[in-house]
XYZ file of C-alpha atoms in Angstrom:
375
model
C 0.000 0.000 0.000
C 0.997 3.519 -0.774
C 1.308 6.113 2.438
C 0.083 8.889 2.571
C 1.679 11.987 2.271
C 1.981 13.509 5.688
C 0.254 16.957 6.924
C 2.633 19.697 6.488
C 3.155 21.433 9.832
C 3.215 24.916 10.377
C 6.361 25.538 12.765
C 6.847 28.625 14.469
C 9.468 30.575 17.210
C 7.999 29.566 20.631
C 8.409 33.372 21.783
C 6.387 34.635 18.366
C 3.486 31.915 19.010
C 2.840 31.899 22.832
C 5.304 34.394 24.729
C 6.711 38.221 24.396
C 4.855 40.996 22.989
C 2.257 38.274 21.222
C 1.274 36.606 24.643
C 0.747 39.939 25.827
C -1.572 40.817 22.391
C -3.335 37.597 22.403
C -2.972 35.921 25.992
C -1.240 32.878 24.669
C 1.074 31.253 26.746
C 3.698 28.151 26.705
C 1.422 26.440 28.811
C -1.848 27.080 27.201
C -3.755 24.253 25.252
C -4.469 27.435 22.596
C -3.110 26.695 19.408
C -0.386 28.920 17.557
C -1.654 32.078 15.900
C -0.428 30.774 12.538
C -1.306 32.601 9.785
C -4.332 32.578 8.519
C -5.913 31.854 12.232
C -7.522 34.940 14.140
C -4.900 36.678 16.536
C -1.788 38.728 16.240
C -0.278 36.565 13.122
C -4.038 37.142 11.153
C -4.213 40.887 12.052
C -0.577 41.011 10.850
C -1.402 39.193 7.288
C -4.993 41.550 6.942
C -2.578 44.625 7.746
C -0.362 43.876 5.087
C -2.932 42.718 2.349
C -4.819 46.209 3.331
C -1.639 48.221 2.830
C -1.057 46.263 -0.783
C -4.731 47.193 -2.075
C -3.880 50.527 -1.032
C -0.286 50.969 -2.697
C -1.685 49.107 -5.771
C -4.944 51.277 -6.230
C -2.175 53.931 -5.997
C -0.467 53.063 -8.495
C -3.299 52.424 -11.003
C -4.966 55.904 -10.375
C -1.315 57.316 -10.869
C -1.177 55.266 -14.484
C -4.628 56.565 -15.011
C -3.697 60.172 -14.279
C -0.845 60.365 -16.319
C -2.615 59.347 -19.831
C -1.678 55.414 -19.759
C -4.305 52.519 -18.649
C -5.106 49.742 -15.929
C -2.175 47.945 -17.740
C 0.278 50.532 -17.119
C 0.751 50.916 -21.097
C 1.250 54.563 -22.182
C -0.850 56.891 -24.288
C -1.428 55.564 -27.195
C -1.330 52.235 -27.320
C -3.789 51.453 -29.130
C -5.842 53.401 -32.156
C -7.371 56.371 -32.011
C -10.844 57.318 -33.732
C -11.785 60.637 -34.693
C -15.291 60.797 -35.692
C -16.809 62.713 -37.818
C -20.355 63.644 -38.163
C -20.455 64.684 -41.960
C -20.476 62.969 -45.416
C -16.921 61.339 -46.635
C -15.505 63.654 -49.613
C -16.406 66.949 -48.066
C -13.685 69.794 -47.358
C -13.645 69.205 -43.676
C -13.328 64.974 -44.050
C -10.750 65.779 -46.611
C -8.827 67.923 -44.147
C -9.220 65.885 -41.471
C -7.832 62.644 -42.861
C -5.011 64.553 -43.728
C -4.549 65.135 -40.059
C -5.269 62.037 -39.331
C -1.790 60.990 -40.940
C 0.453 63.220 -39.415
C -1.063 62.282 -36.237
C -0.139 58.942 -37.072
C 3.397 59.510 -37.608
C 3.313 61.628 -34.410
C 2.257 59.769 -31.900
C 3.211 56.231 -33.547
C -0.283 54.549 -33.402
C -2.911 54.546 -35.916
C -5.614 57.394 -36.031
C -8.965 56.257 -37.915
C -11.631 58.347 -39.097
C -14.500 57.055 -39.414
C -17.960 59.172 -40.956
C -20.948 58.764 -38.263
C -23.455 61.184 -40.344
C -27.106 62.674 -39.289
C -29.213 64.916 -37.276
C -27.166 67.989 -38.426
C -24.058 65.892 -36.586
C -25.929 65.351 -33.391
C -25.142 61.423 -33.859
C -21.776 61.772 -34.344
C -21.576 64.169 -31.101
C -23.890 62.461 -28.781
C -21.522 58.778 -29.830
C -18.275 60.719 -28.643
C -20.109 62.353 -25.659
C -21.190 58.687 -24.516
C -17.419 57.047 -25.204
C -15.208 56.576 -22.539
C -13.385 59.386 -21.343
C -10.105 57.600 -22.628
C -8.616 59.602 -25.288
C -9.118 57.053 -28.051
C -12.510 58.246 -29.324
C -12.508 62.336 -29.793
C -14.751 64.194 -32.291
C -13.931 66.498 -35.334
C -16.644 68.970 -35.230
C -17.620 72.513 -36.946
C -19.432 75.446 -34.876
C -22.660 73.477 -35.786
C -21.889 72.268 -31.792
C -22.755 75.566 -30.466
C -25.888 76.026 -32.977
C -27.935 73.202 -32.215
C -28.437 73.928 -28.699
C -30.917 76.249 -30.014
C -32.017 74.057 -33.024
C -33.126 71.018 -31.323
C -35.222 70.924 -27.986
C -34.251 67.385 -26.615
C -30.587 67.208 -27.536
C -28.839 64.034 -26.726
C -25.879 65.445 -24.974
C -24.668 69.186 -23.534
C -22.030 71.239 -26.047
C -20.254 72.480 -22.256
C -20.506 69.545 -19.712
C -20.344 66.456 -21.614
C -17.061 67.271 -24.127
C -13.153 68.159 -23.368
C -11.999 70.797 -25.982
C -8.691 69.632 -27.481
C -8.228 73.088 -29.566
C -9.094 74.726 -32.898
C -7.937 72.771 -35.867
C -9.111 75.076 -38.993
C -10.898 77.915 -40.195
C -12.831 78.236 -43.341
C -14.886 81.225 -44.730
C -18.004 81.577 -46.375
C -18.647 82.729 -49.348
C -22.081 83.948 -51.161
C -22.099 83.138 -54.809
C -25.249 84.040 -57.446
C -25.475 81.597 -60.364
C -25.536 82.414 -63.987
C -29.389 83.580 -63.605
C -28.153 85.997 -61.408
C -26.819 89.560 -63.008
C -25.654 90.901 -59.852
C -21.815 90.612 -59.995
C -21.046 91.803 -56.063
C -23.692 92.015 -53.240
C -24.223 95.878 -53.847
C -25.961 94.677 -56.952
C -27.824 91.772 -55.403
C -29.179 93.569 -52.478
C -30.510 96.632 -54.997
C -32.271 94.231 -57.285
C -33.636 92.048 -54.305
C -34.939 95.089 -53.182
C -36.941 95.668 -56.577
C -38.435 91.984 -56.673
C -39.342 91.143 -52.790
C -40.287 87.663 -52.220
C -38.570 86.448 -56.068
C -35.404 85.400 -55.137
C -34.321 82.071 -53.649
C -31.376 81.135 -51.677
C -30.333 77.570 -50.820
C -28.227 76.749 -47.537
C -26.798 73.382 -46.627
C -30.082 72.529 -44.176
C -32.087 74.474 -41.349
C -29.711 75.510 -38.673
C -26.473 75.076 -40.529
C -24.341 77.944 -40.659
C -24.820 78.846 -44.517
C -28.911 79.314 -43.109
C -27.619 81.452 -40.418
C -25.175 83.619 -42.171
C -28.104 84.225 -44.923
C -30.663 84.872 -41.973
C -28.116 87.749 -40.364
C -27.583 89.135 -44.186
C -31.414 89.526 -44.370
C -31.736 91.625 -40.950
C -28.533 93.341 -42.037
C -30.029 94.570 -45.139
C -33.851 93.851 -45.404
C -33.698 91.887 -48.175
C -36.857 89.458 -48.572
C -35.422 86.219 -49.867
C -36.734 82.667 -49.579
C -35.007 79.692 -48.054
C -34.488 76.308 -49.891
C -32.582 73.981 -47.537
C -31.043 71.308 -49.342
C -28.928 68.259 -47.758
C -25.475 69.441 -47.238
C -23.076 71.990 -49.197
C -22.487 69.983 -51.950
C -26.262 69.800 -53.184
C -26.902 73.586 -52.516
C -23.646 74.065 -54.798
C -25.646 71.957 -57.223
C -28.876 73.690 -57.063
C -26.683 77.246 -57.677
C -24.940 76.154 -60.259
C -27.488 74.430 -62.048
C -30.055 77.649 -61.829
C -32.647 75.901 -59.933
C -31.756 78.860 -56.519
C -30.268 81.741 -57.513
C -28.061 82.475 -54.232
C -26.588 80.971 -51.311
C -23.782 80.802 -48.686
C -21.347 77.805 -49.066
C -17.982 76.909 -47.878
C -15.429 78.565 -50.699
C -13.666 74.971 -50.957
C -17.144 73.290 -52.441
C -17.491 77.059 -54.273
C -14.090 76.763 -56.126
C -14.743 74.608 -59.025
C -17.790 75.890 -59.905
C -16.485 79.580 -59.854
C -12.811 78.734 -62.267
C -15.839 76.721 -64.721
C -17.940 79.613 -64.137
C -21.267 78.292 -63.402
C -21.624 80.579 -60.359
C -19.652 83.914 -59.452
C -18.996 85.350 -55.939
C -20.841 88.351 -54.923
C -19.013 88.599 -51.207
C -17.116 86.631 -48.281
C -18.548 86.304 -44.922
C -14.966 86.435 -43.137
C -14.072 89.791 -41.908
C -11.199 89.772 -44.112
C -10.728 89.317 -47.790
C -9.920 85.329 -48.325
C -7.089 84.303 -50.186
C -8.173 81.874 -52.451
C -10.617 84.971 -53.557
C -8.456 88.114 -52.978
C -10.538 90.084 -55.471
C -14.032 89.375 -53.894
C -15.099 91.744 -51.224
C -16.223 90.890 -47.948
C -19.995 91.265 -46.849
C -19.136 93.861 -43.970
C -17.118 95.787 -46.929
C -20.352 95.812 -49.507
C -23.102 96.744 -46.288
C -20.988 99.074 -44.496
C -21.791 96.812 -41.435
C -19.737 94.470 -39.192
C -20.229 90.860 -40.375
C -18.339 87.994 -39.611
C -19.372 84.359 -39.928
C -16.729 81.682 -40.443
C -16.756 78.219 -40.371
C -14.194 76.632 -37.643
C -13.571 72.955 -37.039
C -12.191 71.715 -33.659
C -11.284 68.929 -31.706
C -13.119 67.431 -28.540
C -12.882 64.367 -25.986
C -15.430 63.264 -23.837
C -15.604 64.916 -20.791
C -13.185 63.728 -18.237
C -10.398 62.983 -20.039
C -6.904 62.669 -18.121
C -5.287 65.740 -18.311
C -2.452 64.589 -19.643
C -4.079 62.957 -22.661
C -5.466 66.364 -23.526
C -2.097 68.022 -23.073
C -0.415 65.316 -25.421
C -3.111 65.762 -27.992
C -3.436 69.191 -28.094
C 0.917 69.017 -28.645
C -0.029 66.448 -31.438
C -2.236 68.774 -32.974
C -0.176 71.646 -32.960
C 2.400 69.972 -34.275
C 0.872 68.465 -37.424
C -0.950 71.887 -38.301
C 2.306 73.428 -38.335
C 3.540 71.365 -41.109
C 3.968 72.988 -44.668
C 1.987 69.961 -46.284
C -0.829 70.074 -43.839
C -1.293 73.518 -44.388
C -1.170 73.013 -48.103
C -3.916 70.179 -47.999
C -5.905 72.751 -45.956
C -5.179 75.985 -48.950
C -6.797 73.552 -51.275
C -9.844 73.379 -49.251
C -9.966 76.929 -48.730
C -9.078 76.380 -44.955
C -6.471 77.935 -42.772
C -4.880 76.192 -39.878
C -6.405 77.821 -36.545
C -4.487 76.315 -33.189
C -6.182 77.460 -29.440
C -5.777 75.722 -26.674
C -8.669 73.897 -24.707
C -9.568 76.854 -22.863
C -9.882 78.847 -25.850
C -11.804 76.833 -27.842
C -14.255 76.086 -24.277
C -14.323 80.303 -24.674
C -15.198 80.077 -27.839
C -18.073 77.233 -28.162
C -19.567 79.252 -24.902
C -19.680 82.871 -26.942
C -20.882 81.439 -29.587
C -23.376 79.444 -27.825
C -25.172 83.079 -26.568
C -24.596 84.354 -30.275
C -26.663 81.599 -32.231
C -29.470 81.529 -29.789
C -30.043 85.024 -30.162
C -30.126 84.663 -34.217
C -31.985 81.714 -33.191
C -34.512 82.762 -31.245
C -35.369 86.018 -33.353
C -35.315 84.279 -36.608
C -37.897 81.700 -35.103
C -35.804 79.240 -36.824
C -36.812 75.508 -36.244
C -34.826 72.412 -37.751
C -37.128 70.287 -40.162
């Protein structure tokens, strides 16, 4: 027969067991019929082992709050270590996608991980904004948005998610200006023209805008209180089909970004009649600018700008922000961006929180005495 393996024994000092300082503790003696406090077993040995296991939670919740803090995970593995999404809420092939993806690469190269961009498109980019509000405030899902974030506020009355509390601004990424072009039905050759010959013909003239609530609707809507001019809105879906419906003399006017007015403008099946930056653009040096033509300020240009869900680490917003500053300052990036009509347009995130809160009390004004509802 086979014997079986004996007990293992705990064996301890005498004095540590039953006598010194631990008799005195736990009123065992070298006499007593009380077993050792081994470990494991209630008495000075037990408190000892909970002390220490206590003290080793505590040093290693420590130390994972201090990973977390500093921009790497539960793993202790640094920012990034895995890819990064930006998301953005409008069609692929527009001027801001284009731009975007272009940034997208040098943040690659940058911070040596791969940065996706993936197109979540509706609700005049309320999808796209309420999916990176819900994401985990991680620093690998961050939105690409324009000022649409500090219009619909206003638009929509149960929006999914709030422009202030529920993002972390990043900074600006670009600007891009406005411009109001007439198509060939259109005589007017500057907005001097347009506004005297609206004035003739109230009520004749149509203007098309990339949807309710989008900035080309609300540039048009401050134009008309500027002026007076009595001109009818045609929202269509997105730039790209109001530049179609210009061009093609179905509307005879409209605000659209200049990098979807380009083409159409060197073919010639629209001209401009006047920017909506406060400053002549470059890619139209020869067009004036709308405050220039009324004799009143005006100033409404598109910007684009990065945000992470709220509660982001610190530190991930600091390395990002570097990231993005440091792409934008590259002489390619900023020539993808000419093309588009865009300008690079750096902040940091307290800027751009500055910004999205101004502009918040700006469009809700417009907003409100427009009586402007989305569709």
């Amino acid at each position: 027969m086979s014997r079986r393996p004996r007990r293992r024994r705990w064996s301890f000092p005498l004095d540590a067991a039953c006598g010194g300082d631990a008799a005195a503790a736990t009123g065992a003696c070298a006499g007593s019929n009380r077993l050792p406090n081994y470990p494991g077993r209630d008495g000075v040995y037990g408190a000892q082992r909970r002390l220490v296991m206590k003290k080793a939670l505590a040093v290693s919740c420590i130390g994972v709050a201090a990973v977390l803090a500093s921009g790497g995970d539960a793993r202790g593995q640094p920012y990034p270590n895995r890819p990064i999404t930006l998301v953005m809420p409008y069609s692929a092939g527009t001027g801001i996608d284009t731009a975007t993806r272009a940034l997208a690469e040098k943040l690659r190269q940058n911070m040596k991980q791969s940065v996706i961009v993936q197109n979540k498109v509706g609700a005049g980019g309320n999808i796209g904004s309420e999916f990176v509000a819900r994401a985990a405030p991680d620093g690998y899902t961050l939105l690409v948005v324009a000022n649409t974030l500090a219009m619909n506020p206003s638009l929509y009355k149960n929006l999914p998610y709030d422009p202030v509390k529920d993002f972390q601004p990043i900074g600006l990424l670009f600007k891009g200006a406005m411009v109001l072009v007439g198509g060939r039905t259109v005589s007017a050759r500057d907005l001097s023209q347009f506004i005297d010959q609206a004035a003739k013909a109230p009520g004749r003239y149509n203007y098309a805008s990339a949807g309710v609530g989008t900035p080309q609707h609300l540039a048009m809507e401050l134009l008309k209180d500027a002026t007076g001019m009595d001109v009818l809105h045609i929202p269509h879906k997105g730039a790209g089909e109001a530049v179609t419906a210009i061009a093609g003399g179905q509307v005879e006017v409209g605000f659209v970004p200049i990098q979807s007015a380009l083409a159409q403008i060197d073919a010639g099946h629209m001209h401009a009649l006047a920017v909506s930056s406060p400053r002549r653009h470059a890619a139209l040096p020869d067009v004036p600018t709308v405050s220039e033509s009324i004799g009143k300020p005006f100033d409404v240009d598109l910007w684009y700008g990065m945000f992470a869900p709220a509660g982001t680490p610190a530190p991930v917003v600091a390395q990002l922000q570097r990231a993005v500053q440091d792409a934008l300052k590259l002489p390619e990036v900023r020539e993808s961006l000419a093309s588009q009509g865009m300008v690079e347009a750096s902040s940091t995130p307290a800027e751009l929180a500055a910004l999205v809160e101004s502009d918040l009390t700006r469009w809700a004004q417009v907003i409100k005495a427009r009586g402007i509802q989305p569709n």
